[in-house]
Short mmCIF file of C-alpha atoms in Angstrom, two decimals:
data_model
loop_
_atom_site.label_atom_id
_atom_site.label_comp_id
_atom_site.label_asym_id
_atom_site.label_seq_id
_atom_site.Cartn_x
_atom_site.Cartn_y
_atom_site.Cartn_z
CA UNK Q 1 203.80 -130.15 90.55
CA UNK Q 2 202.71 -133.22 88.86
CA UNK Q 3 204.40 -136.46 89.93
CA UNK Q 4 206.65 -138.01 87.74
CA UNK Q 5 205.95 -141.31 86.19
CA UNK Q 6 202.73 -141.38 86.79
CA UNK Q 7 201.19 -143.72 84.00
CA UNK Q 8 203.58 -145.91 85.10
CA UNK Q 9 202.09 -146.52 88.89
CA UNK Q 10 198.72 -146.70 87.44
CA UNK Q 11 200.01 -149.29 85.11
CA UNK Q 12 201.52 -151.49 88.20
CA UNK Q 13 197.85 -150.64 89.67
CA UNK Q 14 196.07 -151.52 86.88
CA UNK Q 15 197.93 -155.12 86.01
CA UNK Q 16 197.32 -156.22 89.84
CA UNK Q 17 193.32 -154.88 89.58
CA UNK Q 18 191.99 -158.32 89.06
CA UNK Q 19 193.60 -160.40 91.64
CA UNK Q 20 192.92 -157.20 94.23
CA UNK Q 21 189.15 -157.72 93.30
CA UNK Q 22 189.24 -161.28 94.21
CA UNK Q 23 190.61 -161.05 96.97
CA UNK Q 24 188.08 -158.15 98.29
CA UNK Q 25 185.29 -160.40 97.44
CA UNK Q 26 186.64 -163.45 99.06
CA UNK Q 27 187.08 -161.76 102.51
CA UNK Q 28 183.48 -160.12 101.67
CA UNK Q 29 182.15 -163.31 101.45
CA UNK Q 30 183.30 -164.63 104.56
CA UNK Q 31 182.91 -161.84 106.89
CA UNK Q 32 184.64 -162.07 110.73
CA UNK Q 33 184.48 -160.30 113.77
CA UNK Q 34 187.27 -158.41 115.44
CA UNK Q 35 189.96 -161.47 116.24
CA UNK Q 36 188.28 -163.90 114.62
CA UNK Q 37 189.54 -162.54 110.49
CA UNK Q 38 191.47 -165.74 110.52
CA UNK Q 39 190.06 -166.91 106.70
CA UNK Q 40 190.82 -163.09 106.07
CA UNK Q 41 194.33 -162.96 107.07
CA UNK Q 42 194.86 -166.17 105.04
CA UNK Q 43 193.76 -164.63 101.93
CA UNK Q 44 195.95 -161.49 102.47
CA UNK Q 45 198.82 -163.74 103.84
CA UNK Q 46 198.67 -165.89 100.47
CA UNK Q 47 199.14 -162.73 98.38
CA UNK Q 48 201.92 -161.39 100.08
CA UNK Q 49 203.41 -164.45 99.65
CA UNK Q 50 202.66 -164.69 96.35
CA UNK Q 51 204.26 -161.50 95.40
CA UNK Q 52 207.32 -162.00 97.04
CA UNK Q 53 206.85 -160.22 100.55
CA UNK Q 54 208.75 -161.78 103.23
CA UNK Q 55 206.08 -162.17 106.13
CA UNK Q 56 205.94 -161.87 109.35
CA UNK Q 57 202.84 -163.64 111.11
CA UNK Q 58 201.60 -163.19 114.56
CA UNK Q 59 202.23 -159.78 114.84
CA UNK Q 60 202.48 -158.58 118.16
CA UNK Q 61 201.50 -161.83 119.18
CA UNK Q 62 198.05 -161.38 117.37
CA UNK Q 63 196.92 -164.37 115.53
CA UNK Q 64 195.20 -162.04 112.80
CA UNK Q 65 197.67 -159.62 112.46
CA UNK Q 66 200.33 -159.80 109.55
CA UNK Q 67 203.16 -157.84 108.22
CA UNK Q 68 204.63 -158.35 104.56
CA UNK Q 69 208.27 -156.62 103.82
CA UNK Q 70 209.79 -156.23 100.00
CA UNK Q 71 212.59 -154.17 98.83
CA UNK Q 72 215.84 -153.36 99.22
CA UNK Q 73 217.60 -150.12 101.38
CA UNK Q 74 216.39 -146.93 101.07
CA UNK Q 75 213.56 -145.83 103.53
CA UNK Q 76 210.38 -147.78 104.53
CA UNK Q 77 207.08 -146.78 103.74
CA UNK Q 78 203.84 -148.46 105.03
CA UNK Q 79 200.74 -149.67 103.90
CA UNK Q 80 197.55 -150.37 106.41
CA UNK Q 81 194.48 -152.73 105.79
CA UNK Q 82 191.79 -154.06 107.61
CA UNK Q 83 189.34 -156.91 107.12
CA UNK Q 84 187.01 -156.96 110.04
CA UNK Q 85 183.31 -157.26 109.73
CA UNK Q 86 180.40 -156.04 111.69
CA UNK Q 87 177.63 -157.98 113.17
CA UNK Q 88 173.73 -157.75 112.00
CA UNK Q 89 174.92 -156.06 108.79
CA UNK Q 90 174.63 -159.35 105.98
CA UNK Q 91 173.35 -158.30 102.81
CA UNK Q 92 173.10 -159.98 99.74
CA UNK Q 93 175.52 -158.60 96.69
CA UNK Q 94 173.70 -156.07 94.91
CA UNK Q 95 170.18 -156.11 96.76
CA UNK Q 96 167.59 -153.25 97.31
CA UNK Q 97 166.15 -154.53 100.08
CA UNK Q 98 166.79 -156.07 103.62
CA UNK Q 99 165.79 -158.49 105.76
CA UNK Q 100 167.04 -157.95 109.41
CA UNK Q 101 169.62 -160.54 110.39
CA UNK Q 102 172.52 -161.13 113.15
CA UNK Q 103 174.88 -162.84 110.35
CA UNK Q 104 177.85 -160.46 110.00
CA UNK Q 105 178.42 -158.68 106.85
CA UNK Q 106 180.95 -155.80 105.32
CA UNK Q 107 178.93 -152.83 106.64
CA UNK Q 108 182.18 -150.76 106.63
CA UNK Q 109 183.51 -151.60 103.37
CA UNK Q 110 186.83 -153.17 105.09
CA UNK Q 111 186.85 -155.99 103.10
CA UNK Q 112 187.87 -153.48 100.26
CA UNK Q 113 190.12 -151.25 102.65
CA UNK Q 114 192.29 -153.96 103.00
CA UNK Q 115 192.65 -155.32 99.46
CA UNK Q 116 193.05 -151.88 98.05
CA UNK Q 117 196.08 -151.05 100.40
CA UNK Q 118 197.75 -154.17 99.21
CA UNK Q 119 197.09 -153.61 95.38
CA UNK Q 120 199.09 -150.57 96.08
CA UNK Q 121 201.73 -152.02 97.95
CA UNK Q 122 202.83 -154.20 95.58
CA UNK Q 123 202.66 -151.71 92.82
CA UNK Q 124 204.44 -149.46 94.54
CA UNK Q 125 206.82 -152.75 94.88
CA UNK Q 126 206.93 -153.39 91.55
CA UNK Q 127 207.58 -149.61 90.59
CA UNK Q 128 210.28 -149.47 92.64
CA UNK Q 129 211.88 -152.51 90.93
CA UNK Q 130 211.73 -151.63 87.66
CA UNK Q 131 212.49 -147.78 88.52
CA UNK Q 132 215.60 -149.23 89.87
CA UNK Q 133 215.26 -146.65 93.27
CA UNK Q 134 216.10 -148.07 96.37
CA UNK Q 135 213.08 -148.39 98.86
CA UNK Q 136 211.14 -150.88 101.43
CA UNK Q 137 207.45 -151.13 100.89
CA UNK Q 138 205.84 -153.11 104.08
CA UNK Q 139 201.78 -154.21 104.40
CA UNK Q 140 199.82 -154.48 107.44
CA UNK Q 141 197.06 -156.40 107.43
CA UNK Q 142 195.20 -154.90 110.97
CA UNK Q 143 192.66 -157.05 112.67
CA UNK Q 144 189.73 -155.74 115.06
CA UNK Q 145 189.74 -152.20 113.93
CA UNK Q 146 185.86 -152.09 114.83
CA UNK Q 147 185.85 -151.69 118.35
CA UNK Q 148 189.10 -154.12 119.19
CA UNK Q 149 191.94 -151.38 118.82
CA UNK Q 150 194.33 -153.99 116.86
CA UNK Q 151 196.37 -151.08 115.55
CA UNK Q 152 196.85 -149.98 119.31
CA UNK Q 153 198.37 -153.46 120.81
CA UNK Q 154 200.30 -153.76 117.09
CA UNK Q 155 202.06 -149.28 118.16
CA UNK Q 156 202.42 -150.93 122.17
CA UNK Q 157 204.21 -154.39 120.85
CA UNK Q 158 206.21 -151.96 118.05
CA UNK Q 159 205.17 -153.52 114.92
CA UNK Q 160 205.91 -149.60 113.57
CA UNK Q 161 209.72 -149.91 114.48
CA UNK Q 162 211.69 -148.40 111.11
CA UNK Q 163 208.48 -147.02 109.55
CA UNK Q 164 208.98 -143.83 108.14
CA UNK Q 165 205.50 -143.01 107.01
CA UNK Q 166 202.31 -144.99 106.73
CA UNK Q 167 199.77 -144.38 104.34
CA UNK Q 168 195.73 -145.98 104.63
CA UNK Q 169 192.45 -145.22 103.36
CA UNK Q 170 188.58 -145.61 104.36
CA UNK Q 171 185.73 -146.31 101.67
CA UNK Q 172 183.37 -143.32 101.64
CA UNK Q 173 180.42 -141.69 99.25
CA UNK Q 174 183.26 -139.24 98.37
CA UNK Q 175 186.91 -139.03 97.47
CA UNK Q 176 189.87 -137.14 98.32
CA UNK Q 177 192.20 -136.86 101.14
CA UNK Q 178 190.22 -137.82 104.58
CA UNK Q 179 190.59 -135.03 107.29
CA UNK Q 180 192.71 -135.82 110.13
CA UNK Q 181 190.26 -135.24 112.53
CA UNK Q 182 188.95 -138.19 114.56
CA UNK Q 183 188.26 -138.81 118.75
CA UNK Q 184 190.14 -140.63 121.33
CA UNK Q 185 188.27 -143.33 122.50
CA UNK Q 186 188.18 -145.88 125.21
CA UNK Q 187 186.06 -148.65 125.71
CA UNK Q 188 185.28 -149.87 129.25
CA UNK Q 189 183.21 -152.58 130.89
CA UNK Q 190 181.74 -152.10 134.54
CA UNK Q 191 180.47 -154.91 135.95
CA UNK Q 192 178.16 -154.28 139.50
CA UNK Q 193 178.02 -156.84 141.94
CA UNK Q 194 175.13 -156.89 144.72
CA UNK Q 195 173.05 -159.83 146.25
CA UNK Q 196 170.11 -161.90 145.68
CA UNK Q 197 166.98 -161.77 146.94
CA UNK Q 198 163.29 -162.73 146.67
CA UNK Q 199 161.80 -159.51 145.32
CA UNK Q 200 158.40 -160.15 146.98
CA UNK Q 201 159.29 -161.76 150.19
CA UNK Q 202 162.89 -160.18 150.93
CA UNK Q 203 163.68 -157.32 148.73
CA UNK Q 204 165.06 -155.79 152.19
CA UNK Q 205 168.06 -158.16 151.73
CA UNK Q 206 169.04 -157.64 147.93
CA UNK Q 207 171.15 -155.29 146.64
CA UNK Q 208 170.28 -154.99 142.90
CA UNK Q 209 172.98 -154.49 140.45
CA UNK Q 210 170.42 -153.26 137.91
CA UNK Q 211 169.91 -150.37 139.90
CA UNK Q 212 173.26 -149.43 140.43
CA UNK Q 213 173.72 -149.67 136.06
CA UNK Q 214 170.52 -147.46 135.54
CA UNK Q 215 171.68 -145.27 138.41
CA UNK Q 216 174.71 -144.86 136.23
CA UNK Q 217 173.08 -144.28 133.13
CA UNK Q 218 171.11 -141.16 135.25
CA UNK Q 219 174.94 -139.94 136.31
CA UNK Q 220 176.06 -139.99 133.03
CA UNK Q 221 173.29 -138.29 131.48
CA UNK Q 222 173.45 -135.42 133.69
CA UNK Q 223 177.43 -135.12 132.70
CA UNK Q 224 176.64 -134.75 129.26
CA UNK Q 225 175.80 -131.53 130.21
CA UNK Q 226 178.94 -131.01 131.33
CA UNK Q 227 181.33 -131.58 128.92
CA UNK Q 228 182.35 -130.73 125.50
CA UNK Q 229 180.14 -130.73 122.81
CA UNK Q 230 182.58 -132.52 120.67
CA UNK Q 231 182.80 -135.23 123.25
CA UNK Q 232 180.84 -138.42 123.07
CA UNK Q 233 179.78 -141.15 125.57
CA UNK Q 234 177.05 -144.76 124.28
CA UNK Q 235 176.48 -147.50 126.62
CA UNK Q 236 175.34 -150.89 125.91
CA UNK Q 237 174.03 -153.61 128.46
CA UNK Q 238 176.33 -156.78 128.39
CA UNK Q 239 174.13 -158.19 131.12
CA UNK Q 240 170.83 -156.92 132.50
CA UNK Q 241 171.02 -159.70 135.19
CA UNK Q 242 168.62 -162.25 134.28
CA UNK Q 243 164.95 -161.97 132.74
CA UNK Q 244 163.36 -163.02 136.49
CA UNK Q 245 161.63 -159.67 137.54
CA UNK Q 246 161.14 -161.48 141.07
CA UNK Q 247 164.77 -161.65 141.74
CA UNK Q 248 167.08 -158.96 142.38
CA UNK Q 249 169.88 -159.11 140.08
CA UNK Q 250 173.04 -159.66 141.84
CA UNK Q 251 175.27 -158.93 139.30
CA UNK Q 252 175.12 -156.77 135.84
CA UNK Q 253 177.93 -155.55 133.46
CA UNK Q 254 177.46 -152.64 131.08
CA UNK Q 255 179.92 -151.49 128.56
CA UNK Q 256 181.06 -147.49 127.84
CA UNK Q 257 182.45 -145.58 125.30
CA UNK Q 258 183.88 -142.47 126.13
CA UNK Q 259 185.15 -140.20 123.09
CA UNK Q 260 186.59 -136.71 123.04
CA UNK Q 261 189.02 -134.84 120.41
CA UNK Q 262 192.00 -135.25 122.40
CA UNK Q 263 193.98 -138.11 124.25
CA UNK Q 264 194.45 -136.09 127.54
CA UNK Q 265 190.58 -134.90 127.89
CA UNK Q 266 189.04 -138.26 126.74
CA UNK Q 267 191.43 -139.49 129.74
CA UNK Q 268 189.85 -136.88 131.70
CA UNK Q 269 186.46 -137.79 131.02
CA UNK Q 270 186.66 -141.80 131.59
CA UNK Q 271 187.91 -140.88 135.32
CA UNK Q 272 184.69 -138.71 135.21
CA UNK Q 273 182.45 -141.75 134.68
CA UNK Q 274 184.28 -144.10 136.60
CA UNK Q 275 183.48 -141.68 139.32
CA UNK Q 276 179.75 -141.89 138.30
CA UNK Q 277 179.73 -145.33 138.56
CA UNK Q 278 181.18 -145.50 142.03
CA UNK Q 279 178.83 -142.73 143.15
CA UNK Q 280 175.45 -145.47 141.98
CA UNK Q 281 177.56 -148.54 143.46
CA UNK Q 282 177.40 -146.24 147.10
CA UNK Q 283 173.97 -145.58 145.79
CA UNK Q 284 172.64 -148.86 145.16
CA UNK Q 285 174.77 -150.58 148.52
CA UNK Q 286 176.43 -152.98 145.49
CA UNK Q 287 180.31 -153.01 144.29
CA UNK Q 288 181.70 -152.10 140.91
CA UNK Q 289 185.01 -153.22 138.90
CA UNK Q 290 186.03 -151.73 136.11
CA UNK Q 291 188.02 -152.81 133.41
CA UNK Q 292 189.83 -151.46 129.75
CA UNK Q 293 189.01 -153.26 126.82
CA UNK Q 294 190.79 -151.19 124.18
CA UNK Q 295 191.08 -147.59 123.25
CA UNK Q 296 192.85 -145.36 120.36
CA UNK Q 297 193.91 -142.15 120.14
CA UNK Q 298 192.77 -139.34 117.77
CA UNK Q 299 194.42 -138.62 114.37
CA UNK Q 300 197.51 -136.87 114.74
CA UNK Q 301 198.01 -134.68 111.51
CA UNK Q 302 200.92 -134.49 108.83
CA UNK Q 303 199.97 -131.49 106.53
CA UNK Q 304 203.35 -132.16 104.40
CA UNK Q 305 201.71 -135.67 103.20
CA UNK Q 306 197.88 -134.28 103.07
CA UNK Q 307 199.20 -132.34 100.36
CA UNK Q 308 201.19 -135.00 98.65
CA UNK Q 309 198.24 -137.36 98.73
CA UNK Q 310 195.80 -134.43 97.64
CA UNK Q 311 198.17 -133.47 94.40
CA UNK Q 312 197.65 -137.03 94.22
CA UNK Q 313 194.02 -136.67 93.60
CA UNK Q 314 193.89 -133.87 91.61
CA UNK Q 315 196.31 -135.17 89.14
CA UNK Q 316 193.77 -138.67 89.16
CA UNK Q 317 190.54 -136.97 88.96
CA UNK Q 318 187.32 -138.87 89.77
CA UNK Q 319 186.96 -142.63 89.73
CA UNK Q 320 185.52 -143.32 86.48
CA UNK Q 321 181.99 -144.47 87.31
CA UNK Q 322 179.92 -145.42 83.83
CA UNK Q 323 176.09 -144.42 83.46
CA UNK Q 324 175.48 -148.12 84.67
CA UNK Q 325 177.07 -147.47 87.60
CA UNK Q 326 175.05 -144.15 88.23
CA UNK Q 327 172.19 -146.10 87.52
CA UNK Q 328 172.98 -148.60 90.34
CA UNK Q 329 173.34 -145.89 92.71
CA UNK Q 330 170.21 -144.29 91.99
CA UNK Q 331 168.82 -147.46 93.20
CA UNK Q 332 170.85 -147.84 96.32
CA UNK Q 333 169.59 -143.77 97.05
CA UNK Q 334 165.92 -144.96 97.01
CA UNK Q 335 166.38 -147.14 100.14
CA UNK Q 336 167.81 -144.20 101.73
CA UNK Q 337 166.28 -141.36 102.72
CA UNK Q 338 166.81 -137.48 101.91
CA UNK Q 339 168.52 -137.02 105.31
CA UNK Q 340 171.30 -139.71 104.96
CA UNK Q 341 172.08 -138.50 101.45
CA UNK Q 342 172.10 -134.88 102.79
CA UNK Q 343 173.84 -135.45 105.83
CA UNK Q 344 176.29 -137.22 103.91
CA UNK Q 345 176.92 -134.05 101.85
CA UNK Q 346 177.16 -131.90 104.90
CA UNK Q 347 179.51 -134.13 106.43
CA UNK Q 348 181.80 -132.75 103.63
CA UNK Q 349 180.79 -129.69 103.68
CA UNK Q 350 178.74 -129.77 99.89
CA UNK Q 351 175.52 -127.99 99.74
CA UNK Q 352 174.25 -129.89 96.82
CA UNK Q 353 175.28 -133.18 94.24
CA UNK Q 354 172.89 -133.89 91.40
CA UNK Q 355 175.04 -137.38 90.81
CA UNK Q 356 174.23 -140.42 92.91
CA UNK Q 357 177.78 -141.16 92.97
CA UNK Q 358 180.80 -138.58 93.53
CA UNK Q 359 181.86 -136.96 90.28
CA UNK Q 360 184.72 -134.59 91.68
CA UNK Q 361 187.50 -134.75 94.39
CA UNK Q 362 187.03 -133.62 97.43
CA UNK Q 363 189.09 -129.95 97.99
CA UNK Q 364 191.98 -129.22 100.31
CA UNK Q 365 190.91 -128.86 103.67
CA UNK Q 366 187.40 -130.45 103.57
CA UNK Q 367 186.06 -131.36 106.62
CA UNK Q 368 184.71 -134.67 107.72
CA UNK Q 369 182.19 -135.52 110.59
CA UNK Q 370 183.85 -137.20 114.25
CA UNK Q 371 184.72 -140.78 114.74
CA UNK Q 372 186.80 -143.58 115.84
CA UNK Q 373 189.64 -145.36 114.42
CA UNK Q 374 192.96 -147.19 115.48
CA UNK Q 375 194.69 -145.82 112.76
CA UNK Q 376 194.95 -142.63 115.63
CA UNK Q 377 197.22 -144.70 117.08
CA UNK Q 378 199.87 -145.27 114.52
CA UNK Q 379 199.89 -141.37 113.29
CA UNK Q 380 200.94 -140.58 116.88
CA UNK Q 381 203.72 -143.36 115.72
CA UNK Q 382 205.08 -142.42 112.22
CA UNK Q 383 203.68 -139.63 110.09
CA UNK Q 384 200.17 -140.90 108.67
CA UNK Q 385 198.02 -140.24 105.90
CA UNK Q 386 194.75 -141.33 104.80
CA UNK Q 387 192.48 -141.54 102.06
CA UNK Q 388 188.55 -141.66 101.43
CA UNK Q 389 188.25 -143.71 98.51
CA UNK Q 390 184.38 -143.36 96.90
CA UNK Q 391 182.91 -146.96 96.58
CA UNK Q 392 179.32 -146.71 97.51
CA UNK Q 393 176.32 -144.41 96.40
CA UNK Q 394 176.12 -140.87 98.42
CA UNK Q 395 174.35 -140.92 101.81
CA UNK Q 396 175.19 -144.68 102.37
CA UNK Q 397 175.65 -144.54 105.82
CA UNK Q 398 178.86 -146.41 107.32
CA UNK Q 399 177.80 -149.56 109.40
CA UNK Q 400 174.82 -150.33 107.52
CA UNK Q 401 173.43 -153.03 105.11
CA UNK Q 402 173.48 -150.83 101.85
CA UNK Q 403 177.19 -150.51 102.23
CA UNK Q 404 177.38 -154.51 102.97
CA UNK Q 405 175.20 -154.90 99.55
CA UNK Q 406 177.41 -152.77 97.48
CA UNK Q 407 180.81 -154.17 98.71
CA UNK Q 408 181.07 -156.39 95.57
CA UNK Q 409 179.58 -154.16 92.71
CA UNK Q 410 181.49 -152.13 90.06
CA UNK Q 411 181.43 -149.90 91.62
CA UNK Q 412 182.99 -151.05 94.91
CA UNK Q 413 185.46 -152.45 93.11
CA UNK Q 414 186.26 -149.24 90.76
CA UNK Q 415 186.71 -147.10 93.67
CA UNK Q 416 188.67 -149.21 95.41
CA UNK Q 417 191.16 -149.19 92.29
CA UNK Q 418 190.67 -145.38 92.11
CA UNK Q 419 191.88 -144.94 95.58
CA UNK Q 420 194.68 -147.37 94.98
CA UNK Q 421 196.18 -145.14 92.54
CA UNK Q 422 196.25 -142.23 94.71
CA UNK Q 423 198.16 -143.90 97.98
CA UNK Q 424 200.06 -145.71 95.19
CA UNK Q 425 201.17 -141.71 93.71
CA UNK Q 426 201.74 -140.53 97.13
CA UNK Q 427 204.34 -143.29 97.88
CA UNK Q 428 206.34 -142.91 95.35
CA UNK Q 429 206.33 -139.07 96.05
CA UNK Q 430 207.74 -139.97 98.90
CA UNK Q 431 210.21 -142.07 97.12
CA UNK Q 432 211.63 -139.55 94.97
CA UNK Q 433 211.31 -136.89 97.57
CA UNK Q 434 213.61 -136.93 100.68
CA UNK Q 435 213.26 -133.93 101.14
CA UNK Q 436 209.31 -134.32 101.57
CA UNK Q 437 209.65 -137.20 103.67
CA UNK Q 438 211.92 -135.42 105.90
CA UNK Q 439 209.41 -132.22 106.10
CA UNK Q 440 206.98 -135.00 107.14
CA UNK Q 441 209.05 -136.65 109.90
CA UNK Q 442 210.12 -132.94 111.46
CA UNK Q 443 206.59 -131.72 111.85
CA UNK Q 444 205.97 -135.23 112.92
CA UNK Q 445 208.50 -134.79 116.06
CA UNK Q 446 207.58 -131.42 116.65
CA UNK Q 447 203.98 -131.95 117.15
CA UNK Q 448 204.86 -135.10 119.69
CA UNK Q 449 207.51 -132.65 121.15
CA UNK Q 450 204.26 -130.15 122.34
CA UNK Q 451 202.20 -133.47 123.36
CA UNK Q 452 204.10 -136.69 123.50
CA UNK Q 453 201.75 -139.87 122.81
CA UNK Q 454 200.06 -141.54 126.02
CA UNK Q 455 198.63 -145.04 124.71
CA UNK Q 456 194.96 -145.17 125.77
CA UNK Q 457 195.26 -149.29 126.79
CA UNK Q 458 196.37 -150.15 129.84
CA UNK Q 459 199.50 -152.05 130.36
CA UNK Q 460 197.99 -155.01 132.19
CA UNK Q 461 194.86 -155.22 128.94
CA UNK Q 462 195.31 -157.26 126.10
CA UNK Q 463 193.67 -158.13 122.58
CA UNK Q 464 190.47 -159.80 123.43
CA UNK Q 465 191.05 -162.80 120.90
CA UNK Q 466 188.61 -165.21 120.53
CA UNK Q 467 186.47 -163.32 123.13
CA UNK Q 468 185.32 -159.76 121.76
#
């Protein structure tokens, strides 16, 4: 059925596209870590403020986390952004080529998640206004979704309290509704601790804590073959213990992540490896602590708002990319090779696209390839929806500098209007629906009735700010 009013949403959309644009390439061109999106959250803060919202900073005592309210009665519907950067991923706006670098740079298109989810916010605002219907729209602007599980500490302060759905979005080659399919993940530092010694003269009396790590790395690699094939576990070395090759290292910390499709078996495996690395500290005569940095859950589905948001789509059609912007994309392609563009089609389960840049909607039910995001936690919350929105050529990997360099181009910023529209039609759905919003909240309960929500943070772990 197609929703009602629709020109008029796109019109709310379209009179807001300009300032949304500047404010995506303001936070592009300033790009911060996980905690540190404080220019970010200004420049979000400032246009909720300038539109009315009534804000709430600090949220859940998070000094990059804020919440914008508007409306009057009726029920409340959410918004989510993000504005975190990556490290190593700077780009320059519109460039075919790289030089490698450790600035930080837009590598996940968030700069553009966040000022998309806004636009629609306050168009969805605005509609409500002049539609005269009684309804709360409320914006979230998320810090430290890369790796810092913001979203988690904002569900385990209850920043969600009175939400009755939330709606977000992730830029992407394609377009459509994104698959609720993502893995639980928990992040975890060990840190061994042996003792010193003159490798030459007295290795008898070290205990090397670079032993013990690689003895865990062997531990873990033989539990791969143990596990799921869905399930995921990457390491990184936070300290090797020194460059001195005639010392034993007394002390080295790596860092895990340990991923699986559910919350209760990616609990399951992170006891497995903290059992691995106890087995190398007995190993390697050292000691290990462990600790949580973050972790989110995986995607909890709401099929009654997939198929709001995907009537959504269907009724919007394609972003409307010109031949310039084809022409742009070409070029982007040329850095890539034919596996990213084809893996990026298989990820979506398309055999074949002649376009460099999406020219359909993705259908009901597509699939989408495994990962990571806080947003896991807040579906297990309220019932969540999400969008991909297509801003960047196909086979631009995620977390890479092509997606940094096309963060600011058309057509970046025509997708990112595109997807907009869509979360924009399938809140005020919502709006006019009850009776839809209702379907969503029952299947919502039911599913946390067969497997109530377990937050993946510890109690006693906190956001990392300033730190990360």
């Amino acid at each position: 059925m197609p929703i009602r009013n629709t020109e008029k949403i796109w019109d709310h959309v379209d009179a807001l596209a300009d300032e949304a644009i500047a404010l995506s390439d303001g936070v592009w061109a300033v790009p911060e870590l996980c905690y540190e999106e404080h220019h970010s959250c200004a420049l979000h803060t400032r246009m909720l403020s300038d539109h009315g919202f009534v804000l709430t900073s600090h949220v859940a005592g998070i000094s990059t986390a804020v919440m914008g309210e508007s409306g009057e009665d009726g029920p409340v519907i959410a918004f989510l952004g993000e504005y975190d950067a990556l490290p190593g991923l700077a780009a320059a706006a519109g460039s075919f080529d790289h030089t490698p670098t450790t600035e930080n740079g837009h590598g996940c298109g968030h700069n553009l998640l966040g000022a998309a989810s806004l636009l629609a916010a306050v168009a969805v605002r605005d509609w409500l206004a002049v539609m005269e219907i009684p309804g709360r729209v409320r914006y979230y602007g998320c810090p430290a979704e890369e790796g810092g599980a913001g979203k988690g500490f904002m569900v385990r302060g209850g920043a969600f309290t009175g939400v009755e759905a939330a709606i977000s979005w992730h830029p992407s080659p394609f377009c459509g509704v994104l698959p609720p399919s993502s893995l639980a993940n928990v992040r975890m530092d060990f840190t061994f601790t042996g003792r010193s010694a003159h490798a030459a003269a007295a290795p008898h009396l070290g205990r090397s804590a670079l032993d013990a790590v690689e003895l865990m790395s062997v531990g873990v690699n033989y539990l791969r073959e143990h596990m799921l094939p869905t399930s995921r576990i990457h390491y990184a070395y936070i300290n090797a213990g020194g460059t001195a090759p005639n010392v034993v290292q007394s002390e080295t910390t790596v860092r895990y992540s340990v991923r699986a499709e559910g919350l209760s078996e990616m609990l399951a495996l992170a006891e497995r490896v903290r059992q691995v690395a106890q087995g190398a500290a007995l190993m390697s005569g050292t000691q290990v602590r462990s600790i949580v940095t973050g972790g989110v859950a995986n995607l909890l589905p709401c099929p009654p708002l997939e198929k709001v948001m995907q009537e959504s789509f269907e009724q919007l059609g394609p972003p409307p990319f010109s031949a310039e912007d084809q022409v742009f994309a070409a070029r982007i392609q040329e850095t890539l090779s034919a596996e990213d563009i084809e893996s990026a089609l298989q990820q979506v389960g398309c055999s074949a696209c002649d376009a460099p840049l999406s020219d359909f909607v993705l259908p009901a039910g597509s699939r989408f390839s495994l990962g990571s995001t806080d947003v896991g936690d807040v579906s297990w919350t309220v019932p969540t929806v999400q969008a991909l929105g297509a801003t960047c050529a196909i086979g631009t990997p995620l977390h890479s500098w092509q997606m940094t360099a096309q963060g600011v181009s058309p057509v970046a910023h025509k997708g990112m209007i595109h997807v907009a529209k869509a979360m924009a039609m399938t809140a005020i759905q919502l709006f006019r629906s009850p009776d839809v919003l209702k379907e969503a909240q029952d299947d919502h309960a039911q599913r946390l009735l067969r497997t109530p929500y377990v937050s993946p943070i510890p109690a006693d772990t906190f956001p990392p700010q300033g730190k990360f």
